[in-house]
């Protein structure tokens, strides 16, 4: 018997998902930016997916951006958020247990002149909320904390983190998504 315990990194997809992926790769494979029939069919899949996702997140379809994976998403969120808010400050807070795609992106931002504060975690893998609050400064422009750690499974209290950030630094965008 095989036991697989790495579902936080890679999980077997549902058969219905596999079937639609195969269909789009073999039948409806057009470029969604093209105006020919194959492109229009591909665009329909994207619009439908955006609609479903937006409704489930209570977001607008234009706020949904598809990327090739987590690393690209982290790059877009962190670099985009930092550069867009650079005039307001240069301080970013994260944790010392982030995925390498976050660490590498924070390293790049540090090379660009941003100051990075990485919060430590306790023996259960959680940050100290009081230490987060103490680390917030008037020039903090971004707070990025992993919701569920992919190695040890610790779950951060992102709703509380978002509340603290908004209370102490209302202008700082928070990647927790809580307002």
mmCIF file of C-alpha atoms in Angstrom:
data_model
loop_
_atom_site.group_PDB
_atom_site.id
_atom_site.type_symbol
_atom_site.label_atom_id
_atom_site.label_comp_id
_atom_site.label_asym_id
_atom_site.label_seq_id
_atom_site.Cartn_x
_atom_site.Cartn_y
_atom_site.Cartn_z
ATOM 1 C CA UNK A 1 0.000 0.000 0.000
ATOM 2 C CA UNK A 2 1.258 3.447 -0.871
ATOM 3 C CA UNK A 3 0.687 6.450 1.392
ATOM 4 C CA UNK A 4 1.249 9.882 -0.151
ATOM 5 C CA UNK A 5 1.715 12.773 2.310
ATOM 6 C CA UNK A 6 2.860 15.607 0.048
ATOM 7 C CA UNK A 7 -0.508 16.904 -1.129
ATOM 8 C CA UNK A 8 0.391 20.435 -0.132
ATOM 9 C CA UNK A 9 3.009 20.439 -2.915
ATOM 10 C CA UNK A 10 1.384 18.327 -5.612
ATOM 11 C CA UNK A 11 -1.998 16.670 -5.556
ATOM 12 C CA UNK A 12 -3.598 14.255 -7.984
ATOM 13 C CA UNK A 13 -6.247 16.126 -9.952
ATOM 14 C CA UNK A 14 -9.882 15.108 -10.132
ATOM 15 C CA UNK A 15 -10.791 13.090 -13.226
ATOM 16 C CA UNK A 16 -13.133 15.868 -14.422
ATOM 17 C CA UNK A 17 -10.206 18.324 -14.299
ATOM 18 C CA UNK A 18 -7.919 15.900 -16.124
ATOM 19 C CA UNK A 19 -10.584 15.417 -18.803
ATOM 20 C CA UNK A 20 -10.998 19.140 -19.465
ATOM 21 C CA UNK A 21 -7.214 19.649 -19.557
ATOM 22 C CA UNK A 22 -6.853 16.867 -22.127
ATOM 23 C CA UNK A 23 -9.732 18.316 -24.163
ATOM 24 C CA UNK A 24 -8.200 21.791 -24.194
ATOM 25 C CA UNK A 25 -4.776 20.415 -25.102
ATOM 26 C CA UNK A 26 -5.997 18.172 -27.924
ATOM 27 C CA UNK A 27 -9.209 19.733 -29.280
ATOM 28 C CA UNK A 28 -9.744 23.303 -28.064
ATOM 29 C CA UNK A 29 -6.075 24.306 -28.086
ATOM 30 C CA UNK A 30 -6.375 27.725 -29.712
ATOM 31 C CA UNK A 31 -4.658 30.913 -28.649
ATOM 32 C CA UNK A 32 -7.207 32.773 -26.546
ATOM 33 C CA UNK A 33 -5.913 36.105 -27.875
ATOM 34 C CA UNK A 34 -6.694 35.123 -31.475
ATOM 35 C CA UNK A 35 -9.973 35.905 -33.245
ATOM 36 C CA UNK A 36 -10.233 32.644 -35.212
ATOM 37 C CA UNK A 37 -12.638 29.928 -34.079
ATOM 38 C CA UNK A 38 -10.060 27.970 -32.058
ATOM 39 C CA UNK A 39 -9.046 31.181 -30.273
ATOM 40 C CA UNK A 40 -12.647 32.120 -29.491
ATOM 41 C CA UNK A 41 -13.221 28.629 -28.041
ATOM 42 C CA UNK A 42 -10.096 28.949 -25.865
ATOM 43 C CA UNK A 43 -11.156 32.389 -24.663
ATOM 44 C CA UNK A 44 -14.542 30.961 -23.646
ATOM 45 C CA UNK A 45 -12.776 28.559 -21.240
ATOM 46 C CA UNK A 46 -10.826 31.422 -19.701
ATOM 47 C CA UNK A 47 -13.891 33.653 -19.304
ATOM 48 C CA UNK A 48 -15.880 30.817 -17.768
ATOM 49 C CA UNK A 49 -13.070 29.970 -15.314
ATOM 50 C CA UNK A 50 -12.675 33.637 -14.340
ATOM 51 C CA UNK A 51 -16.406 33.922 -13.731
ATOM 52 C CA UNK A 52 -16.522 30.858 -11.471
ATOM 53 C CA UNK A 53 -13.422 31.893 -9.527
ATOM 54 C CA UNK A 54 -14.527 35.530 -9.174
ATOM 55 C CA UNK A 55 -17.922 34.500 -7.827
ATOM 56 C CA UNK A 56 -16.378 32.120 -5.295
ATOM 57 C CA UNK A 57 -13.934 34.814 -4.103
ATOM 58 C CA UNK A 58 -16.517 37.630 -4.244
ATOM 59 C CA UNK A 59 -14.168 39.443 -6.632
ATOM 60 C CA UNK A 60 -14.532 40.973 -10.064
ATOM 61 C CA UNK A 61 -13.488 38.969 -13.117
ATOM 62 C CA UNK A 62 -10.959 41.647 -14.082
ATOM 63 C CA UNK A 63 -9.181 41.028 -10.748
ATOM 64 C CA UNK A 64 -8.449 37.399 -11.654
ATOM 65 C CA UNK A 65 -5.067 36.838 -13.317
ATOM 66 C CA UNK A 66 -3.925 33.394 -14.404
ATOM 67 C CA UNK A 67 -0.237 32.540 -14.122
ATOM 68 C CA UNK A 68 1.807 29.467 -14.893
ATOM 69 C CA UNK A 69 2.303 28.648 -11.214
ATOM 70 C CA UNK A 70 3.024 29.768 -7.685
ATOM 71 C CA UNK A 71 6.490 31.192 -8.322
ATOM 72 C CA UNK A 72 5.236 33.470 -11.084
ATOM 73 C CA UNK A 73 2.321 34.519 -8.879
ATOM 74 C CA UNK A 74 4.621 35.325 -5.961
ATOM 75 C CA UNK A 75 6.888 37.352 -8.239
ATOM 76 C CA UNK A 76 3.958 39.297 -9.650
ATOM 77 C CA UNK A 77 2.385 39.988 -6.263
ATOM 78 C CA UNK A 78 5.569 40.952 -4.411
ATOM 79 C CA UNK A 79 7.427 42.859 -7.110
ATOM 80 C CA UNK A 80 4.244 44.459 -8.433
ATOM 81 C CA UNK A 81 3.056 45.422 -4.955
ATOM 82 C CA UNK A 82 6.425 46.781 -3.907
ATOM 83 C CA UNK A 83 7.064 48.784 -7.075
ATOM 84 C CA UNK A 84 3.525 50.158 -7.172
ATOM 85 C CA UNK A 85 3.881 51.451 -3.601
ATOM 86 C CA UNK A 86 7.528 52.504 -3.639
ATOM 87 C CA UNK A 87 6.729 56.209 -3.282
ATOM 88 C CA UNK A 88 4.972 55.517 0.026
ATOM 89 C CA UNK A 89 7.864 53.565 1.533
ATOM 90 C CA UNK A 90 10.336 50.780 1.179
ATOM 91 C CA UNK A 91 9.729 48.379 4.056
ATOM 92 C CA UNK A 92 8.376 44.855 3.529
ATOM 93 C CA UNK A 93 7.540 42.276 6.192
ATOM 94 C CA UNK A 94 7.504 38.521 5.624
ATOM 95 C CA UNK A 95 8.549 35.433 7.598
ATOM 96 C CA UNK A 96 11.640 33.258 7.720
ATOM 97 C CA UNK A 97 9.682 30.155 6.654
ATOM 98 C CA UNK A 98 8.487 31.290 3.239
ATOM 99 C CA UNK A 99 8.774 29.314 0.026
ATOM 100 C CA UNK A 100 12.000 29.842 -1.922
ATOM 101 C CA UNK A 101 10.105 31.734 -4.614
ATOM 102 C CA UNK A 102 9.212 34.336 -1.977
ATOM 103 C CA UNK A 103 12.741 34.414 -0.491
ATOM 104 C CA UNK A 104 14.290 34.851 -3.914
ATOM 105 C CA UNK A 105 11.868 37.618 -4.817
ATOM 106 C CA UNK A 106 12.470 39.377 -1.505
ATOM 107 C CA UNK A 107 16.214 39.103 -2.190
ATOM 108 C CA UNK A 108 15.680 40.799 -5.540
ATOM 109 C CA UNK A 109 13.639 43.549 -3.896
ATOM 110 C CA UNK A 110 16.367 44.039 -1.294
ATOM 111 C CA UNK A 111 18.849 44.544 -4.149
ATOM 112 C CA UNK A 112 16.465 47.212 -5.479
ATOM 113 C CA UNK A 113 16.724 49.108 -2.194
ATOM 114 C CA UNK A 114 13.778 47.745 -0.222
ATOM 115 C CA UNK A 115 14.268 46.845 3.436
ATOM 116 C CA UNK A 116 13.023 43.384 4.356
ATOM 117 C CA UNK A 117 12.014 42.244 7.842
ATOM 118 C CA UNK A 118 11.633 38.464 8.174
ATOM 119 C CA UNK A 119 9.745 37.433 11.283
ATOM 120 C CA UNK A 120 10.837 34.235 13.054
ATOM 121 C CA UNK A 121 8.383 31.501 13.984
ATOM 122 C CA UNK A 122 7.888 29.549 17.183
ATOM 123 C CA UNK A 123 8.344 25.768 17.551
ATOM 124 C CA UNK A 124 4.919 25.194 15.972
ATOM 125 C CA UNK A 125 5.790 27.370 12.965
ATOM 126 C CA UNK A 126 3.694 30.426 13.875
ATOM 127 C CA UNK A 127 4.730 34.062 13.873
ATOM 128 C CA UNK A 128 4.193 36.231 16.937
ATOM 129 C CA UNK A 129 1.337 38.649 16.273
ATOM 130 C CA UNK A 130 2.816 41.130 18.744
ATOM 131 C CA UNK A 131 6.159 40.953 16.929
ATOM 132 C CA UNK A 132 4.349 41.584 13.645
ATOM 133 C CA UNK A 133 2.643 44.596 15.176
ATOM 134 C CA UNK A 134 5.946 45.886 16.558
ATOM 135 C CA UNK A 135 7.597 45.466 13.136
ATOM 136 C CA UNK A 136 5.049 47.608 11.323
ATOM 137 C CA UNK A 137 6.370 51.079 10.513
ATOM 138 C CA UNK A 138 5.023 54.138 8.698
ATOM 139 C CA UNK A 139 7.051 53.095 5.622
ATOM 140 C CA UNK A 140 5.766 49.488 5.598
ATOM 141 C CA UNK A 141 4.218 48.979 2.189
ATOM 142 C CA UNK A 142 3.722 45.230 2.051
ATOM 143 C CA UNK A 143 3.157 42.315 4.424
ATOM 144 C CA UNK A 144 3.362 38.815 2.964
ATOM 145 C CA UNK A 145 2.776 35.765 5.167
ATOM 146 C CA UNK A 146 2.258 32.208 3.922
ATOM 147 C CA UNK A 147 -1.158 30.917 4.968
ATOM 148 C CA UNK A 148 -0.224 27.212 5.274
ATOM 149 C CA UNK A 149 3.407 26.179 5.398
ATOM 150 C CA UNK A 150 4.172 23.682 2.657
ATOM 151 C CA UNK A 151 6.787 21.808 4.721
ATOM 152 C CA UNK A 152 5.339 21.502 8.210
ATOM 153 C CA UNK A 153 1.672 22.391 7.687
ATOM 154 C CA UNK A 154 1.436 25.186 10.248
ATOM 155 C CA UNK A 155 -1.521 27.493 9.605
ATOM 156 C CA UNK A 156 -0.982 31.212 10.167
ATOM 157 C CA UNK A 157 -3.883 33.324 11.492
ATOM 158 C CA UNK A 158 -4.122 35.390 8.289
ATOM 159 C CA UNK A 159 -7.406 37.045 9.176
ATOM 160 C CA UNK A 160 -5.883 38.367 12.416
ATOM 161 C CA UNK A 161 -2.694 39.347 10.559
ATOM 162 C CA UNK A 162 -4.774 41.290 8.039
ATOM 163 C CA UNK A 163 -6.681 43.025 10.840
ATOM 164 C CA UNK A 164 -3.455 44.058 12.601
ATOM 165 C CA UNK A 165 -1.934 45.382 9.386
ATOM 166 C CA UNK A 166 -5.043 47.358 8.498
ATOM 167 C CA UNK A 167 -5.326 48.748 12.035
ATOM 168 C CA UNK A 168 -1.682 49.769 12.388
ATOM 169 C CA UNK A 169 -0.851 50.583 8.770
ATOM 170 C CA UNK A 170 -4.108 51.078 6.830
ATOM 171 C CA UNK A 171 -2.343 52.040 3.593
ATOM 172 C CA UNK A 172 -0.177 48.878 3.423
ATOM 173 C CA UNK A 173 -1.504 46.290 0.998
ATOM 174 C CA UNK A 174 -1.597 42.866 2.596
ATOM 175 C CA UNK A 175 -1.326 39.681 0.561
ATOM 176 C CA UNK A 176 -3.619 37.965 3.045
ATOM 177 C CA UNK A 177 -6.446 39.564 1.070
ATOM 178 C CA UNK A 178 -8.403 40.612 4.170
ATOM 179 C CA UNK A 179 -9.708 44.175 4.325
#
